[in-house]
Amino acid sequence: MKRLLVTGVGGIGGVNFVRSLRLARAQCGEEFFIVGTEHNVYHIEFPEVDVKFRTPRHDDESFIPSLLKLIGEYDLEFLHPHPSSEAKVVSEYRELFEDAGAKLYLPRPEDIMPDKFYIYEKLKSAGVPVPETYHIKALEDIDEAFSSMGSPLWIRAISGAGGRLSLKVNTPEEAKLWVKLNSLQGRARIDEFILQEYLPGRDLVFDSLWLNGDLVTSYARERLEYPFRHISLTGITGTPSVAKTIHDDEVNKVGISAVKALNPKPHGFYSVDLREDSSGSPKVTEVDGKWHTTAPLWGYAMAKAYGKPEYNIAYVYVKLGLSEDLGWNIEKTNLYPEEHYLIRQMDCGVILKYRDQVWRIA
């Protein structure tokens, strides 16, 4: 029985990561003893773990010692920090965990949650298609950005996930009011915003797993709807409620080049967000050494629907993290068949749909 520590198990991604590992028991006879940690006092009740502990926030000085203590007490051999904020700090202290006997399968700390202007400069210098981007340092910069890039533009916070503080703005006045409001209310400083070329096309995702610089597997999808979009100014509320798998050679090519631009020797799970411009060409808006929220759920849903454990990307990740042979031939791109819809809604469960075939997943 493999002994794992998984952090952030109460979040959506963490719950589905653990659920994916439990599916491996039914499909492969693989048993996992899982110690789960969570900061949220309510969400800690969700995951199907063997032992659960509430830990301090990732930025608390006792966070790392609390994980090390659990590794020692339960003789844990692998550590997976699921939330990006926790993965980044664990990656920074990776030597402590490795010295304690726990294996990690994580990107470098600088690859996790990089700020968006850094991503823009890094990718542009490598020739990866990106939207034109302007870093706002003072309100006067907004006029210059509109003068050089035209209208409309997309304004967003330089850091954070889920479309944080993003908005389509048509004039410099709109952008200035947005920056002033969020600055006044303490959500971000003026110099924590960027303005970008507005991309009206498809909302795309490229998820990929890498091992010492080599691509293990990947898949692409299109986001179609977001939950509670009617209460958001942009219609974007983070993780999608409806998405579908796609096979697109250009998206795969750009996604791979984006990851390699961030790190020439990627190791771990990397996600790429893309948007199509008015001509239908994909441009990268973000690349990050993190799991998208629904990545474990896609693996769980596809593996459960088709009875193929090689589709279970969380399970694949853990096996590689434990230095085990997979025993399967895995496609490097287009892991999942195309035109499969993952449909989610609060309190209604999860559905996977392909043409007239419908699977109730959870």
Short mmCIF file of C-alpha atoms in Angstrom, two decimals:
data_model
loop_
_atom_site.label_atom_id
_atom_site.label_comp_id
_atom_site.label_asym_id
_atom_site.label_seq_id
_atom_site.Cartn_x
_atom_site.Cartn_y
_atom_site.Cartn_z
CA MET A 1 0.00 0.00 0.00
CA LYS A 2 1.43 3.36 -1.09
CA ARG A 3 1.40 6.04 1.61
CA LEU A 4 0.65 9.58 0.42
CA LEU A 5 0.21 13.07 1.80
CA VAL A 6 -2.14 15.25 -0.24
CA THR A 7 -2.71 18.88 0.74
CA GLY A 8 -5.70 21.05 -0.12
CA VAL A 9 -7.93 17.97 -0.22
CA GLY A 10 -11.09 19.95 0.51
CA GLY A 11 -10.98 22.07 -2.64
CA ILE A 12 -12.65 20.96 -5.88
CA GLY A 13 -9.36 19.90 -7.43
CA GLY A 14 -8.19 18.14 -4.28
CA VAL A 15 -11.44 16.20 -3.87
CA ASN A 16 -11.23 14.94 -7.45
CA PHE A 17 -7.53 14.16 -7.14
CA VAL A 18 -8.25 11.86 -4.20
CA ARG A 19 -11.31 10.44 -5.96
CA SER A 20 -9.11 9.56 -8.94
CA LEU A 21 -6.72 7.61 -6.74
CA ARG A 22 -9.63 5.70 -5.18
CA LEU A 23 -10.76 4.73 -8.69
CA ALA A 24 -7.34 3.10 -9.23
CA ARG A 25 -8.24 0.63 -6.47
CA ALA A 26 -11.24 -0.60 -8.43
CA GLN A 27 -9.54 -0.59 -11.83
CA CYS A 28 -5.99 -1.69 -10.98
CA GLY A 29 -6.13 -3.07 -7.45
CA GLU A 30 -3.85 -0.22 -6.36
CA GLU A 31 -4.26 0.68 -2.70
CA PHE A 32 -3.35 4.07 -1.29
CA PHE A 33 -3.21 5.18 2.32
CA ILE A 34 -3.91 8.90 2.05
CA VAL A 35 -3.35 11.53 4.71
CA GLY A 36 -5.18 14.67 3.65
CA THR A 37 -4.73 18.23 4.87
CA GLU A 38 -6.98 21.25 4.42
CA HIS A 39 -7.11 24.77 5.82
CA ASN A 40 -10.85 25.35 5.41
CA VAL A 41 -12.68 24.10 8.48
CA TYR A 42 -15.80 23.20 6.46
CA HIS A 43 -14.31 21.81 3.24
CA ILE A 44 -12.16 19.35 5.16
CA GLU A 45 -15.26 17.14 5.44
CA PHE A 46 -15.41 16.43 1.68
CA PRO A 47 -12.44 14.21 0.72
CA GLU A 48 -12.32 10.39 0.91
CA VAL A 49 -9.02 10.21 2.81
CA ASP A 50 -7.91 7.79 5.53
CA VAL A 51 -6.79 10.50 7.94
CA LYS A 52 -7.45 14.22 7.74
CA PHE A 53 -5.84 17.19 9.43
CA ARG A 54 -6.53 20.90 9.39
CA THR A 55 -3.33 22.82 8.73
CA PRO A 56 -2.47 26.53 8.82
CA ARG A 57 -2.40 28.61 5.66
CA HIS A 58 0.49 28.14 3.25
CA ASP A 59 2.00 31.49 4.31
CA ASP A 60 2.03 30.60 8.02
CA GLU A 61 5.48 29.77 9.39
CA SER A 62 4.12 26.55 10.88
CA PHE A 63 2.76 25.20 7.58
CA ILE A 64 5.94 23.43 6.43
CA PRO A 65 6.72 21.97 9.90
CA SER A 66 3.16 20.63 10.13
CA LEU A 67 3.59 18.70 6.87
CA LEU A 68 7.00 17.38 7.89
CA LYS A 69 5.53 16.15 11.16
CA LEU A 70 2.81 14.20 9.33
CA ILE A 71 5.34 12.64 6.97
CA GLY A 72 7.31 11.38 9.95
CA GLU A 73 4.36 10.21 12.01
CA TYR A 74 2.68 8.27 9.18
CA ASP A 75 5.79 7.18 7.28
CA LEU A 76 4.56 8.87 4.09
CA GLU A 77 6.50 8.32 0.87
CA PHE A 78 5.01 10.85 -1.55
CA LEU A 79 3.76 14.41 -1.13
CA HIS A 80 1.32 16.07 -3.51
CA PRO A 81 0.41 19.68 -2.64
CA HIS A 82 -2.64 20.36 -4.81
CA PRO A 83 -3.39 24.12 -4.50
CA SER A 84 -0.89 26.30 -6.37
CA SER A 85 -0.17 28.43 -3.31
CA GLU A 86 0.79 25.34 -1.32
CA ALA A 87 2.68 23.73 -4.20
CA LYS A 88 4.85 26.82 -4.59
CA VAL A 89 5.95 26.93 -0.95
CA VAL A 90 6.49 23.15 -0.84
CA SER A 91 8.62 23.40 -3.98
CA GLU A 92 10.70 26.10 -2.30
CA TYR A 93 11.42 23.73 0.61
CA ARG A 94 11.64 20.54 -1.42
CA GLU A 95 14.98 19.48 0.10
CA LEU A 96 13.42 19.30 3.57
CA PHE A 97 10.74 16.93 2.33
CA GLU A 98 13.13 14.79 0.33
CA ASP A 99 15.42 14.54 3.36
CA ALA A 100 12.38 13.36 5.34
CA GLY A 101 11.87 10.54 2.83
CA ALA A 102 8.96 11.97 0.80
CA LYS A 103 9.20 12.06 -2.98
CA LEU A 104 7.95 15.11 -4.91
CA TYR A 105 6.92 15.53 -8.54
CA LEU A 106 6.77 19.30 -8.72
CA PRO A 107 7.88 22.07 -11.07
CA ARG A 108 10.45 24.62 -9.92
CA PRO A 109 8.99 27.24 -7.54
CA GLU A 110 9.50 29.98 -10.14
CA ASP A 111 7.29 28.03 -12.58
CA ILE A 112 4.35 28.01 -10.15
CA MET A 113 2.07 31.07 -10.10
CA PRO A 114 4.41 33.35 -12.11
CA ASP A 115 3.01 36.83 -12.64
CA LYS A 116 1.35 37.47 -15.97
CA PHE A 117 3.70 40.18 -17.20
CA TYR A 118 6.66 37.88 -16.54
CA ILE A 119 4.87 35.22 -18.60
CA TYR A 120 4.27 37.69 -21.41
CA GLU A 121 7.92 38.77 -21.57
CA LYS A 122 9.24 35.21 -21.26
CA LEU A 123 7.01 33.81 -23.99
CA LYS A 124 7.33 36.74 -26.37
CA SER A 125 11.12 36.54 -26.25
CA ALA A 126 10.83 32.83 -27.16
CA GLY A 127 8.56 33.53 -30.14
CA VAL A 128 5.42 32.06 -28.57
CA PRO A 129 2.24 33.87 -29.71
CA VAL A 130 0.92 36.07 -26.90
CA PRO A 131 -1.49 39.03 -26.75
CA GLU A 132 0.17 42.43 -26.74
CA THR A 133 0.46 43.45 -23.10
CA TYR A 134 1.12 46.67 -21.23
CA HIS A 135 2.07 46.82 -17.55
CA ILE A 136 0.28 49.69 -15.82
CA LYS A 137 2.50 51.50 -13.34
CA ALA A 138 0.49 54.72 -13.11
CA LEU A 139 -2.96 55.78 -14.31
CA GLU A 140 -1.38 57.83 -17.10
CA ASP A 141 -0.05 54.61 -18.63
CA ILE A 142 -3.59 53.60 -19.50
CA ASP A 143 -3.87 56.36 -22.12
CA GLU A 144 -0.63 55.22 -23.72
CA ALA A 145 -1.79 51.60 -23.78
CA PHE A 146 -5.02 52.48 -25.60
CA SER A 147 -3.10 54.72 -27.98
CA SER A 148 -0.73 51.92 -28.95
CA MET A 149 -3.06 48.89 -28.84
CA GLY A 150 -6.46 50.33 -29.75
CA SER A 151 -9.84 49.40 -28.30
CA PRO A 152 -11.34 47.37 -26.70
CA LEU A 153 -8.72 45.98 -24.31
CA TRP A 154 -8.70 43.39 -21.54
CA ILE A 155 -7.63 44.53 -18.08
CA ARG A 156 -6.64 42.03 -15.40
CA ALA A 157 -4.64 41.64 -12.23
CA ILE A 158 -1.01 40.72 -12.76
CA SER A 159 -1.37 37.75 -10.40
CA GLY A 160 -4.09 35.36 -9.28
CA ALA A 161 -6.36 32.81 -10.93
CA GLY A 162 -9.98 32.58 -12.03
CA GLY A 163 -9.94 35.73 -14.17
CA ARG A 164 -9.09 37.82 -11.10
CA LEU A 165 -10.11 41.49 -11.52
CA SER A 166 -10.48 41.05 -15.27
CA LEU A 167 -12.78 43.17 -17.41
CA LYS A 168 -13.30 44.15 -21.03
CA VAL A 169 -12.77 47.91 -21.23
CA ASN A 170 -13.66 50.09 -24.20
CA THR A 171 -12.11 53.41 -23.20
CA PRO A 172 -9.27 54.71 -21.03
CA GLU A 173 -11.88 56.18 -18.70
CA GLU A 174 -13.43 52.76 -18.05
CA ALA A 175 -10.03 51.24 -17.34
CA LYS A 176 -9.06 54.06 -14.98
CA LEU A 177 -12.31 53.75 -13.04
CA TRP A 178 -11.79 49.99 -12.71
CA VAL A 179 -8.24 50.42 -11.42
CA LYS A 180 -9.27 53.22 -9.05
CA LEU A 181 -12.17 51.22 -7.59
CA ASN A 182 -10.13 48.08 -6.95
CA SER A 183 -7.22 50.09 -5.60
CA LEU A 184 -9.48 52.11 -3.32
CA GLN A 185 -11.14 48.96 -1.97
CA GLY A 186 -7.79 47.26 -1.35
CA ARG A 187 -7.95 44.41 -3.85
CA ALA A 188 -4.87 45.48 -5.82
CA ARG A 189 -2.49 48.40 -6.20
CA ILE A 190 -2.42 50.44 -9.40
CA ASP A 191 0.83 48.80 -10.46
CA GLU A 192 -0.70 45.32 -10.09
CA PHE A 193 -2.71 45.56 -13.32
CA ILE A 194 -1.95 44.83 -16.95
CA LEU A 195 -3.81 45.79 -20.12
CA GLN A 196 -3.88 43.27 -22.95
CA GLU A 197 -5.02 42.94 -26.52
CA TYR A 198 -8.65 41.80 -26.49
CA LEU A 199 -9.04 38.25 -27.87
CA PRO A 200 -12.64 37.47 -28.94
CA GLY A 201 -12.19 33.82 -29.99
CA ARG A 202 -12.42 30.41 -28.36
CA ASP A 203 -11.39 29.98 -24.71
CA LEU A 204 -8.89 27.09 -24.79
CA VAL A 205 -6.83 24.99 -22.39
CA PHE A 206 -3.76 22.78 -22.80
CA ASP A 207 -2.90 20.50 -19.86
CA SER A 208 0.34 18.53 -19.86
CA LEU A 209 2.45 16.18 -17.75
CA TRP A 210 6.25 16.26 -18.10
CA LEU A 211 9.08 14.12 -16.75
CA ASN A 212 12.60 15.55 -16.72
CA GLY A 213 11.98 17.66 -19.82
CA ASP A 214 10.06 15.03 -21.80
CA LEU A 215 6.34 15.27 -22.52
CA VAL A 216 4.51 12.31 -21.00
CA THR A 217 0.98 13.15 -22.13
CA SER A 218 -1.37 16.07 -22.77
CA TYR A 219 -4.83 17.02 -23.89
CA ALA A 220 -6.67 20.15 -25.00
CA ARG A 221 -10.16 21.37 -24.38
CA GLU A 222 -12.46 24.33 -24.97
CA ARG A 223 -14.27 26.07 -22.14
CA LEU A 224 -17.88 26.74 -23.12
CA GLU A 225 -19.68 27.96 -19.97
CA TYR A 226 -18.81 29.13 -16.47
CA PRO A 227 -20.88 28.66 -13.30
CA PHE A 228 -22.93 31.65 -12.15
CA ARG A 229 -21.71 33.65 -15.15
CA HIS A 230 -24.76 35.89 -14.88
CA ILE A 231 -23.35 37.44 -11.69
CA SER A 232 -19.92 38.16 -13.18
CA LEU A 233 -19.10 41.28 -15.17
CA THR A 234 -17.12 39.18 -17.65
CA GLY A 235 -19.05 35.91 -17.53
CA ILE A 236 -15.83 34.24 -16.35
CA THR A 237 -15.87 32.78 -12.85
CA GLY A 238 -12.81 30.53 -12.84
CA THR A 239 -13.35 26.84 -13.45
CA PRO A 240 -15.82 26.02 -16.26
CA SER A 241 -19.19 24.34 -15.83
CA VAL A 242 -19.15 23.05 -19.43
CA ALA A 243 -16.08 22.17 -21.49
CA LYS A 244 -15.29 19.79 -24.32
CA THR A 245 -12.19 17.94 -25.48
CA ILE A 246 -10.67 19.03 -28.77
CA HIS A 247 -7.96 17.75 -31.11
CA ASP A 248 -6.13 20.75 -32.54
CA ASP A 249 -2.55 20.47 -33.75
CA GLU A 250 -1.94 24.21 -33.50
CA VAL A 251 -3.17 24.38 -29.90
CA ASN A 252 -0.93 21.41 -29.02
CA LYS A 253 2.06 23.03 -30.74
CA VAL A 254 1.58 26.39 -29.03
CA GLY A 255 0.87 24.77 -25.66
CA ILE A 256 4.06 22.73 -25.79
CA SER A 257 6.12 25.74 -26.87
CA ALA A 258 4.67 27.83 -24.02
CA VAL A 259 5.67 25.28 -21.37
CA LYS A 260 9.15 24.92 -22.87
CA ALA A 261 9.54 28.71 -22.92
CA LEU A 262 8.72 28.89 -19.23
CA ASN A 263 11.14 26.06 -18.45
CA PRO A 264 13.30 24.30 -21.07
CA LYS A 265 13.25 21.16 -18.91
CA PRO A 266 9.74 21.01 -17.42
CA HIS A 267 9.04 18.48 -14.70
CA GLY A 268 5.57 17.94 -13.28
CA PHE A 269 2.13 19.16 -14.34
CA TYR A 270 1.83 22.36 -16.41
CA SER A 271 -1.30 24.16 -17.59
CA VAL A 272 -1.68 26.65 -20.42
CA ASP A 273 -4.57 29.06 -21.04
CA LEU A 274 -5.11 30.28 -24.59
CA ARG A 275 -7.53 32.53 -26.44
CA GLU A 276 -8.06 32.86 -30.16
CA ASP A 277 -7.67 36.26 -31.80
CA SER A 278 -10.08 37.61 -34.41
CA SER A 279 -8.43 35.46 -37.11
CA GLY A 280 -8.74 32.27 -35.07
CA SER A 281 -5.07 31.98 -34.10
CA PRO A 282 -4.45 30.84 -30.49
CA LYS A 283 -2.41 33.09 -28.21
CA VAL A 284 -1.19 32.16 -24.75
CA THR A 285 -2.60 34.21 -21.89
CA GLU A 286 -1.07 32.14 -19.08
CA VAL A 287 1.29 29.21 -18.48
CA ASP A 288 1.77 27.80 -15.01
CA GLY A 289 3.25 24.81 -13.21
CA LYS A 290 -0.11 23.95 -11.67
CA TRP A 291 -3.12 21.69 -12.10
CA HIS A 292 -6.21 23.24 -13.59
CA THR A 293 -9.13 22.68 -11.22
CA THR A 294 -10.87 20.16 -13.47
CA ALA A 295 -7.75 18.26 -14.62
CA PRO A 296 -8.15 15.41 -12.08
CA LEU A 297 -11.88 15.29 -12.82
CA TRP A 298 -11.28 14.85 -16.55
CA GLY A 299 -9.01 11.91 -15.79
CA TYR A 300 -11.50 10.40 -13.37
CA ALA A 301 -14.43 10.82 -15.76
CA MET A 302 -12.69 9.43 -18.84
CA ALA A 303 -11.11 6.51 -16.97
CA LYS A 304 -14.44 5.61 -15.36
CA ALA A 305 -16.43 5.92 -18.60
CA TYR A 306 -14.04 3.88 -20.74
CA GLY A 307 -12.46 1.61 -18.15
CA LYS A 308 -8.99 2.84 -19.11
CA PRO A 309 -6.72 3.57 -16.13
CA GLU A 310 -4.22 5.25 -18.46
CA TYR A 311 -6.78 8.07 -18.81
CA ASN A 312 -6.59 8.68 -15.05
CA ILE A 313 -3.99 11.44 -15.17
CA ALA A 314 -3.76 11.86 -11.39
CA TYR A 315 -2.96 8.15 -11.07
CA VAL A 316 -0.39 8.37 -13.89
CA TYR A 317 1.20 11.33 -12.11
CA VAL A 318 1.47 9.50 -8.78
CA LYS A 319 2.97 6.38 -10.39
CA LEU A 320 5.63 8.46 -12.13
CA GLY A 321 6.21 10.45 -8.94
CA LEU A 322 6.92 7.17 -7.17
CA SER A 323 9.36 6.20 -9.98
CA GLU A 324 7.16 3.33 -11.14
CA ASP A 325 6.75 2.07 -14.70
CA LEU A 326 3.35 2.85 -16.17
CA GLY A 327 2.87 -0.34 -18.15
CA TRP A 328 0.80 1.47 -20.79
CA ASN A 329 1.50 3.24 -24.04
CA ILE A 330 0.22 6.79 -23.55
CA GLU A 331 -0.34 9.30 -26.31
CA LYS A 332 1.85 12.38 -25.95
CA THR A 333 -0.94 14.60 -27.28
CA ASN A 334 -4.72 14.17 -27.54
CA LEU A 335 -4.87 11.79 -24.57
CA TYR A 336 -8.66 11.86 -24.60
CA PRO A 337 -11.00 11.36 -27.58
CA GLU A 338 -12.45 14.61 -28.90
CA GLU A 339 -15.96 16.03 -28.64
CA HIS A 340 -16.54 14.80 -25.09
CA TYR A 341 -18.40 17.29 -22.90
CA LEU A 342 -17.85 17.55 -19.16
CA ILE A 343 -20.93 19.14 -17.61
CA ARG A 344 -21.00 20.27 -13.98
CA GLN A 345 -23.41 22.22 -11.83
CA MET A 346 -23.55 22.79 -8.11
CA ASP A 347 -25.64 20.14 -6.32
CA CYS A 348 -26.42 18.40 -9.62
CA GLY A 349 -23.36 16.19 -10.02
CA VAL A 350 -21.09 15.65 -13.03
CA ILE A 351 -22.01 14.34 -16.48
CA LEU A 352 -19.76 13.21 -19.33
CA LYS A 353 -21.47 13.35 -22.73
CA TYR A 354 -20.44 12.13 -26.17
CA ARG A 355 -23.09 12.44 -28.86
CA ASP A 356 -26.05 10.37 -27.55
CA GLN A 357 -23.98 8.61 -24.87
CA VAL A 358 -24.29 10.02 -21.35
CA TRP A 359 -22.37 8.89 -18.26
CA ARG A 360 -23.26 10.10 -14.78
CA ILE A 361 -19.80 10.41 -13.28
CA ALA A 362 -20.36 11.79 -9.79
#
